[in-house]
mmCIF file of C-alpha atoms in Angstrom:
data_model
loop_
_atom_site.group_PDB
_atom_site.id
_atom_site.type_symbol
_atom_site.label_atom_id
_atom_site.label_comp_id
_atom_site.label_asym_id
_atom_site.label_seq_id
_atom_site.Cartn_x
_atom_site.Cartn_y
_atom_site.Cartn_z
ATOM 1 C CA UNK H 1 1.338 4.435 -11.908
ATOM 2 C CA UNK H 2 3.744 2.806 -9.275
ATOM 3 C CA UNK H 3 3.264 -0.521 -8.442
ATOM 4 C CA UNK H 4 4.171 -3.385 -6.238
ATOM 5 C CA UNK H 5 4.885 -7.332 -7.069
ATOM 6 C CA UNK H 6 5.345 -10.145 -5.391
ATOM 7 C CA UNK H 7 5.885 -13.223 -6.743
ATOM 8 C CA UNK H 8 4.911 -16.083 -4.337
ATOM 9 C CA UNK H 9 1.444 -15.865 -2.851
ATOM 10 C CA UNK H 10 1.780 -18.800 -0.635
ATOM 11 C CA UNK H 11 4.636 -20.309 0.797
ATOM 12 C CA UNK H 12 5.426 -23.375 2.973
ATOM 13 C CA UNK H 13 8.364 -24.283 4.721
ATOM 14 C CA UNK H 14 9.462 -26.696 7.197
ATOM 15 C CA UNK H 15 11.318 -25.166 10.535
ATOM 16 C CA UNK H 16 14.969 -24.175 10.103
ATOM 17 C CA UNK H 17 14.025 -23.005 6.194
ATOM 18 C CA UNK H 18 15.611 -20.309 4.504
ATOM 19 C CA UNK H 19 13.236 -17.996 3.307
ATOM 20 C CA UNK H 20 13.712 -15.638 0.577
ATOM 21 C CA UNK H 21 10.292 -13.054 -0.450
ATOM 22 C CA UNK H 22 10.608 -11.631 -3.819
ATOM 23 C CA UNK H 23 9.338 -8.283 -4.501
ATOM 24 C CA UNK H 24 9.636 -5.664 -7.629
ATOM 25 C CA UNK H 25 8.379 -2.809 -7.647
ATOM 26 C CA UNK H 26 7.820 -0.152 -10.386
ATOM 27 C CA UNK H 27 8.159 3.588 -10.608
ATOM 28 C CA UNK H 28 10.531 5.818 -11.832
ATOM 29 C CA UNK H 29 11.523 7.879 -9.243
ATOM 30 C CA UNK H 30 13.418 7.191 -6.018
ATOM 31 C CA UNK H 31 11.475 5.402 -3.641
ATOM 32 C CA UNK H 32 11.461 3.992 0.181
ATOM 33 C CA UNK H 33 10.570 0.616 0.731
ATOM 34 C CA UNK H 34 9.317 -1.448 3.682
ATOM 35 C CA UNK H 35 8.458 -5.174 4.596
ATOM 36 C CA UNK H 36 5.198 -5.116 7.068
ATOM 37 C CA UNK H 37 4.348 -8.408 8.270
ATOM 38 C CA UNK H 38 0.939 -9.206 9.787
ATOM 39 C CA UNK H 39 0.204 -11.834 11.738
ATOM 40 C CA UNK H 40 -3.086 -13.960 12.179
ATOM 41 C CA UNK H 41 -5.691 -11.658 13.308
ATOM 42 C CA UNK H 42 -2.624 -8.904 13.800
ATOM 43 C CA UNK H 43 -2.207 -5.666 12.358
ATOM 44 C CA UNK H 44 0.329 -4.622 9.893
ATOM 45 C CA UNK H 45 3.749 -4.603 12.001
ATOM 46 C CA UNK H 46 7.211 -3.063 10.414
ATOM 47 C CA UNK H 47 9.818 -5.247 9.572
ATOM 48 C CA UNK H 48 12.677 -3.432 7.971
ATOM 49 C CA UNK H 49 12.632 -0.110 5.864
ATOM 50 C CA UNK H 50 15.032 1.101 3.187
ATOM 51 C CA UNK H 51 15.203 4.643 2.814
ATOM 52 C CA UNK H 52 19.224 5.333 1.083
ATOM 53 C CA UNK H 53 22.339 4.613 1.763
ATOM 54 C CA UNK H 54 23.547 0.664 2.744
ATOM 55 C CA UNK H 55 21.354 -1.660 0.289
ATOM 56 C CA UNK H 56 21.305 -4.500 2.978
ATOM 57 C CA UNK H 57 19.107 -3.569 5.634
ATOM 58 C CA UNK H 58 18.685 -5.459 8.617
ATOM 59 C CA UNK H 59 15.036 -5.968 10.417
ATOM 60 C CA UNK H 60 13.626 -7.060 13.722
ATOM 61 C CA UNK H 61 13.595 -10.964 14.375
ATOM 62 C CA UNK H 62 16.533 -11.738 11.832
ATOM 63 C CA UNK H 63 14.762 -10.700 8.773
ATOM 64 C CA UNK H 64 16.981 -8.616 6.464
ATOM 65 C CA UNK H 65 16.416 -7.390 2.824
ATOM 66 C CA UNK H 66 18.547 -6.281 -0.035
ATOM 67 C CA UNK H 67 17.664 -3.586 -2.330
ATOM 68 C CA UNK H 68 18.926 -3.580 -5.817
ATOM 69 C CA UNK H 69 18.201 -0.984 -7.732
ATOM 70 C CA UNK H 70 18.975 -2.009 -11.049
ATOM 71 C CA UNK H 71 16.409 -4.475 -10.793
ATOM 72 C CA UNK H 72 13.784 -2.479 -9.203
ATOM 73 C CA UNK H 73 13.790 -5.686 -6.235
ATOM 74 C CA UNK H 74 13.570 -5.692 -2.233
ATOM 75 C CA UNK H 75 13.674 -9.297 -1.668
ATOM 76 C CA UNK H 76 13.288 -10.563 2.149
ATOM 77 C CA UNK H 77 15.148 -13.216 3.268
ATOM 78 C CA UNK H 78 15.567 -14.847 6.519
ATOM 79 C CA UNK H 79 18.628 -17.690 7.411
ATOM 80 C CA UNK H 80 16.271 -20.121 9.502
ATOM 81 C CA UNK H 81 12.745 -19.900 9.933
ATOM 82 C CA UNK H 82 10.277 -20.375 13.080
ATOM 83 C CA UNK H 83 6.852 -21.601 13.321
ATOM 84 C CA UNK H 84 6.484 -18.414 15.189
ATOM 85 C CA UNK H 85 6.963 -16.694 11.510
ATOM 86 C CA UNK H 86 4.251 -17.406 10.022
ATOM 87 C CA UNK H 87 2.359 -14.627 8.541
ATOM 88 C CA UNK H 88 1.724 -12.544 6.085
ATOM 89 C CA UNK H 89 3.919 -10.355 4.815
ATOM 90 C CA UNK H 90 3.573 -7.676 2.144
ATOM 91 C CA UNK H 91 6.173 -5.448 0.455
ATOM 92 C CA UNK H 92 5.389 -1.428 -0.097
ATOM 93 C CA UNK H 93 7.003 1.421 -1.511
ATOM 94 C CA UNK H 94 6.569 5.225 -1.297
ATOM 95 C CA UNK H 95 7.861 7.699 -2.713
ATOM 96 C CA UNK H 96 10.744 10.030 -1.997
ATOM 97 C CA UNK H 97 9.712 13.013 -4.264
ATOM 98 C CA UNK H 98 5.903 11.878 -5.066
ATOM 99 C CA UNK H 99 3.654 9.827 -3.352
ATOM 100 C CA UNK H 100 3.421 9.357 0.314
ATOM 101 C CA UNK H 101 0.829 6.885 0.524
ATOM 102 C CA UNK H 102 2.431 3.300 0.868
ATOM 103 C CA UNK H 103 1.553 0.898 -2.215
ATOM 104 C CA UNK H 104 1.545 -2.306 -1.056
ATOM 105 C CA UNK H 105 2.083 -5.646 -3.072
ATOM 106 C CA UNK H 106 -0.497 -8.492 -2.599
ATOM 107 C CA UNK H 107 1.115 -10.339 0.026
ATOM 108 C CA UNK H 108 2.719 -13.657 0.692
ATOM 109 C CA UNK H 109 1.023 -15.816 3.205
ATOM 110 C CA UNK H 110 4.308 -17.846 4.714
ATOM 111 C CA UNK H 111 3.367 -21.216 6.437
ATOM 112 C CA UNK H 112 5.858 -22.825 8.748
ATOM 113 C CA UNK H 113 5.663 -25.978 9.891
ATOM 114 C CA UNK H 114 7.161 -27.492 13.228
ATOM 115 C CA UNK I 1 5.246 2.599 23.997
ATOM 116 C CA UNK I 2 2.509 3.791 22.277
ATOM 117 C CA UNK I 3 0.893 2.922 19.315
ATOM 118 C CA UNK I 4 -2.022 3.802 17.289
ATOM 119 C CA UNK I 5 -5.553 3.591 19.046
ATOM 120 C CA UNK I 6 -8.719 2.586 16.645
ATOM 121 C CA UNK I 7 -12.223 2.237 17.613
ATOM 122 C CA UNK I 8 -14.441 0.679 17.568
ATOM 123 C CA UNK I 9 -12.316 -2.915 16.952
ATOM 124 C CA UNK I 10 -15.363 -4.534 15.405
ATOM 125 C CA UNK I 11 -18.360 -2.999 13.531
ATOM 126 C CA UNK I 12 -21.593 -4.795 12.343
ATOM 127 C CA UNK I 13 -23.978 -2.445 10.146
ATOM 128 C CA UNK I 14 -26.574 -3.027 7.921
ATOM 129 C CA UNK I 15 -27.222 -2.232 4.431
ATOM 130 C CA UNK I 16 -27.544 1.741 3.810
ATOM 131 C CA UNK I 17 -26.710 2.714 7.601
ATOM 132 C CA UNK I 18 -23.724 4.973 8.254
ATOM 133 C CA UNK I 19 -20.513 4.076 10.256
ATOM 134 C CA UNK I 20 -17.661 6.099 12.044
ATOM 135 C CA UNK I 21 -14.259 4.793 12.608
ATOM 136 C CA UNK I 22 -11.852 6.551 14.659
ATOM 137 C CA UNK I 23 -8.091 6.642 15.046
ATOM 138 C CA UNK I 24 -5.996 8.439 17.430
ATOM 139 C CA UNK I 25 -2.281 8.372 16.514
ATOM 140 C CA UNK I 26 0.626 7.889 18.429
ATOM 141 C CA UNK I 27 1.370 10.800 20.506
ATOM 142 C CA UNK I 28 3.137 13.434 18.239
ATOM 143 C CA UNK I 29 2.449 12.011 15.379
ATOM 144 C CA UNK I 30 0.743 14.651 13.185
ATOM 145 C CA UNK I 31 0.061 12.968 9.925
ATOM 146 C CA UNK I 32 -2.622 10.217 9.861
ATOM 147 C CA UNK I 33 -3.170 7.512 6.858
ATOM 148 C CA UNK I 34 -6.651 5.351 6.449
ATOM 149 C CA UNK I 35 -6.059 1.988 4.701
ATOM 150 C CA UNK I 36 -8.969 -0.563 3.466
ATOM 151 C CA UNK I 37 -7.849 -3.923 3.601
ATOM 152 C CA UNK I 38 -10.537 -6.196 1.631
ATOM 153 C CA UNK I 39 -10.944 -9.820 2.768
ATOM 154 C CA UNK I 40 -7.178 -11.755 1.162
ATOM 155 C CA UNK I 41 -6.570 -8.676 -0.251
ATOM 156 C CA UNK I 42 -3.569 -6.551 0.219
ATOM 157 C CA UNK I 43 -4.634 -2.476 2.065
ATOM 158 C CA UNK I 44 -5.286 0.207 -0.347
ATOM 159 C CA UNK I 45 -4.803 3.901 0.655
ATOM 160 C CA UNK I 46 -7.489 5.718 0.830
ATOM 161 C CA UNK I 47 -6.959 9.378 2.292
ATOM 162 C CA UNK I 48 -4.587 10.956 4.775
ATOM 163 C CA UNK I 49 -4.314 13.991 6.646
ATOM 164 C CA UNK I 50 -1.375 16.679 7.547
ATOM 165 C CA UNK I 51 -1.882 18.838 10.099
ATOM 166 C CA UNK I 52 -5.582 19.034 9.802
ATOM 167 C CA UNK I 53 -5.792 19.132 6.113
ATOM 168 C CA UNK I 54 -6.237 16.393 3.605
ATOM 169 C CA UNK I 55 -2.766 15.768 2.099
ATOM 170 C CA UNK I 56 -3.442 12.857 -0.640
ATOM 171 C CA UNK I 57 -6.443 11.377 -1.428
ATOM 172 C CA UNK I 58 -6.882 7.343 -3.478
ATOM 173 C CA UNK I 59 -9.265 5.534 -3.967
ATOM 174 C CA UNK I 60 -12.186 6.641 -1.383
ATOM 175 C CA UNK I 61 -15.711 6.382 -2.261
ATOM 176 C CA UNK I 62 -18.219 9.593 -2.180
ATOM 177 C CA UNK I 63 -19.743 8.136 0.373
ATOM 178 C CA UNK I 64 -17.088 8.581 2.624
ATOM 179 C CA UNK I 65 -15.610 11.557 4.202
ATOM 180 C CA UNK I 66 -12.823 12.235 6.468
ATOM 181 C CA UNK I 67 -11.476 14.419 9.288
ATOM 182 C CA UNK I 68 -8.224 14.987 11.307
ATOM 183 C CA UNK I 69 -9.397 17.005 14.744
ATOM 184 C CA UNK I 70 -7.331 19.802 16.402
ATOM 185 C CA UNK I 71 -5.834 16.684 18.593
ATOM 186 C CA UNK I 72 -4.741 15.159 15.451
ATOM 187 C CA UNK I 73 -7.265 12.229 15.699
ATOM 188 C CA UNK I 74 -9.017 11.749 12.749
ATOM 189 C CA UNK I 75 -12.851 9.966 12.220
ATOM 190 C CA UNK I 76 -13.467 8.401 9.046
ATOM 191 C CA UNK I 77 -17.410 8.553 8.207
ATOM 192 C CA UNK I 78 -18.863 6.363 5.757
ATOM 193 C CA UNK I 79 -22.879 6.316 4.799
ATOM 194 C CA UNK I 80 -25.236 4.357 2.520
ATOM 195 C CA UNK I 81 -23.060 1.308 3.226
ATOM 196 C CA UNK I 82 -22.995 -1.480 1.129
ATOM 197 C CA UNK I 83 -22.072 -4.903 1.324
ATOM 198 C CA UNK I 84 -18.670 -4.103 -0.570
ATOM 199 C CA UNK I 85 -17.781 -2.033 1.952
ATOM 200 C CA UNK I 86 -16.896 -5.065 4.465
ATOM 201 C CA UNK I 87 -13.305 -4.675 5.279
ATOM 202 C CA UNK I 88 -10.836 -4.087 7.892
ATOM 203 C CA UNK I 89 -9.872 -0.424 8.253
ATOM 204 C CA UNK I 90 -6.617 0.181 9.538
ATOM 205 C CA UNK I 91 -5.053 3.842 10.379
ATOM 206 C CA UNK I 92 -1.630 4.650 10.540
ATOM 207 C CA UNK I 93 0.159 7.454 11.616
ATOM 208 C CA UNK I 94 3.807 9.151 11.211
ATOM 209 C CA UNK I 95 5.316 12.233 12.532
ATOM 210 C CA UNK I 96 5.512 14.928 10.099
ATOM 211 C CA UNK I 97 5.036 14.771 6.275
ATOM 212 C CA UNK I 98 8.639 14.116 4.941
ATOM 213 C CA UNK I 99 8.749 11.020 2.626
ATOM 214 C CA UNK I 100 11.312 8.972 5.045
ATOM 215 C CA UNK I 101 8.759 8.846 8.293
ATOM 216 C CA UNK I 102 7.817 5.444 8.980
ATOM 217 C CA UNK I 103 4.111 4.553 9.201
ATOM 218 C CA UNK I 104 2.918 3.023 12.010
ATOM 219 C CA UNK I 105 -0.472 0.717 12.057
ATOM 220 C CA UNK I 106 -3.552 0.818 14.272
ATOM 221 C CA UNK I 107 -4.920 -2.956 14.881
ATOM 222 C CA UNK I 108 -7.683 -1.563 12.714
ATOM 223 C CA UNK I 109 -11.500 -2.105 12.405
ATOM 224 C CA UNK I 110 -13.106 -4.709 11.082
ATOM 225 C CA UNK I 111 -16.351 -3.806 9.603
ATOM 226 C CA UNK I 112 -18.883 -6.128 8.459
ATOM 227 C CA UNK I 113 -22.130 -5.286 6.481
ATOM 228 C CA UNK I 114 -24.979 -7.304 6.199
#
């Protein structure tokens, strides 16, 4: 069954932080991927998507991800964080040949602090 | 522009009393996706609809059912509710059922059973 991972649950950072999210998923076809990001009381909001072609894919608000397929990985990563970005955001994949439904990971509640 | 319309925003029922949730998708959209997102928890699919049919189907109790109307909005009925069953509900829809459209979110529903 596919699956979704991400490593850091919570995460704090002061203002002007990089951020990097770490997500892997698992399934053996070819998938899409997306980074939805949901903010306090907020629903789910797309941040980037990867569906082929260039592995660096750039998002609203300066967010950008890489996807590296030989590691099954979509991290997220942002230069400088805002206070303004914190959230939650979760990782999901569907499929291109199977499932349609997104599978999302558990999350990573980001905290940023002025 | 628009987005996804749900409704009610906020649902108190008791034990054992029935609830309907609607969504109404963005405007051409024909494909409609019901997610249960479980206090901290990350959303889990749990049916969507393709042109008026049920196209995939997760984890959804018996005890609820699900519709997509000739206007492509789409009710999702649950009954005998139990205290489990206390969630937000969010609905997303996408254009189409090709494995590269984007789903979009509804703020969703929160439903609370006492």
């Amino acid at each position: 069954a596919q699956s979704v991972s991400q490593h850091n649950h919570h995460v704090i950072l002061s203002e002007a932080a990089s951020l990097e999210l770490g997500c892997n998923y698992s399934y053996g076809g070819t998938v899409n991927l997306f980074w939805y990001v949901q903010y306090p009381g907020q629903h789910l909001q797309l941040l980037l998507k990867y569906f082929s072609g260039d592995p660096l894919v750039k998002g609203i608000k300066g967010f950008e991800a890489e996807f590296i397929k030989s590691k099954f990985s979509f991290n997220l990563r942002k230069p400088s964080v805002q206070w303004s970005d914190t959230a939650e955001y979760f990782c999901a994949v569907n499929s291109k040949t199977g499932f349609q439904k997104l599978v999302f990971g558990t999350g990573t509640r980001l905290l940023v602090s002025p | 522009a628009a987005g996804v319309i749900q409704s009610p925003r906020h649902l108190i029922k008791e034990k054992r009393e029935t609830a309907t949730l609607k969504c109404y998708p963005i405007p051409r959209h024909d494909t409609v996706y019901w997610y249960q997102q479980g206090p901290g928890q990350d959303p889990q699919f749990l049916i969507s609809f393709y042109e008026k049919m049920q196209s995939d189907k997760g984890s959804i109790p018996d005890r609820f059912s699900a519709q997509q109307f000739s206007d492509y909005h789409s009710e999702l009925n649950m009954s005998s509710l139990e205290l489990g069953d206390s969630a937000l509900y969010f609905c997303a829809s996408s254009s189409g059922s090709s494995f590269t459209d984007t789903q979009y979110f509804g703020p969703g529903t929160r439903l609370t059973v006492l």
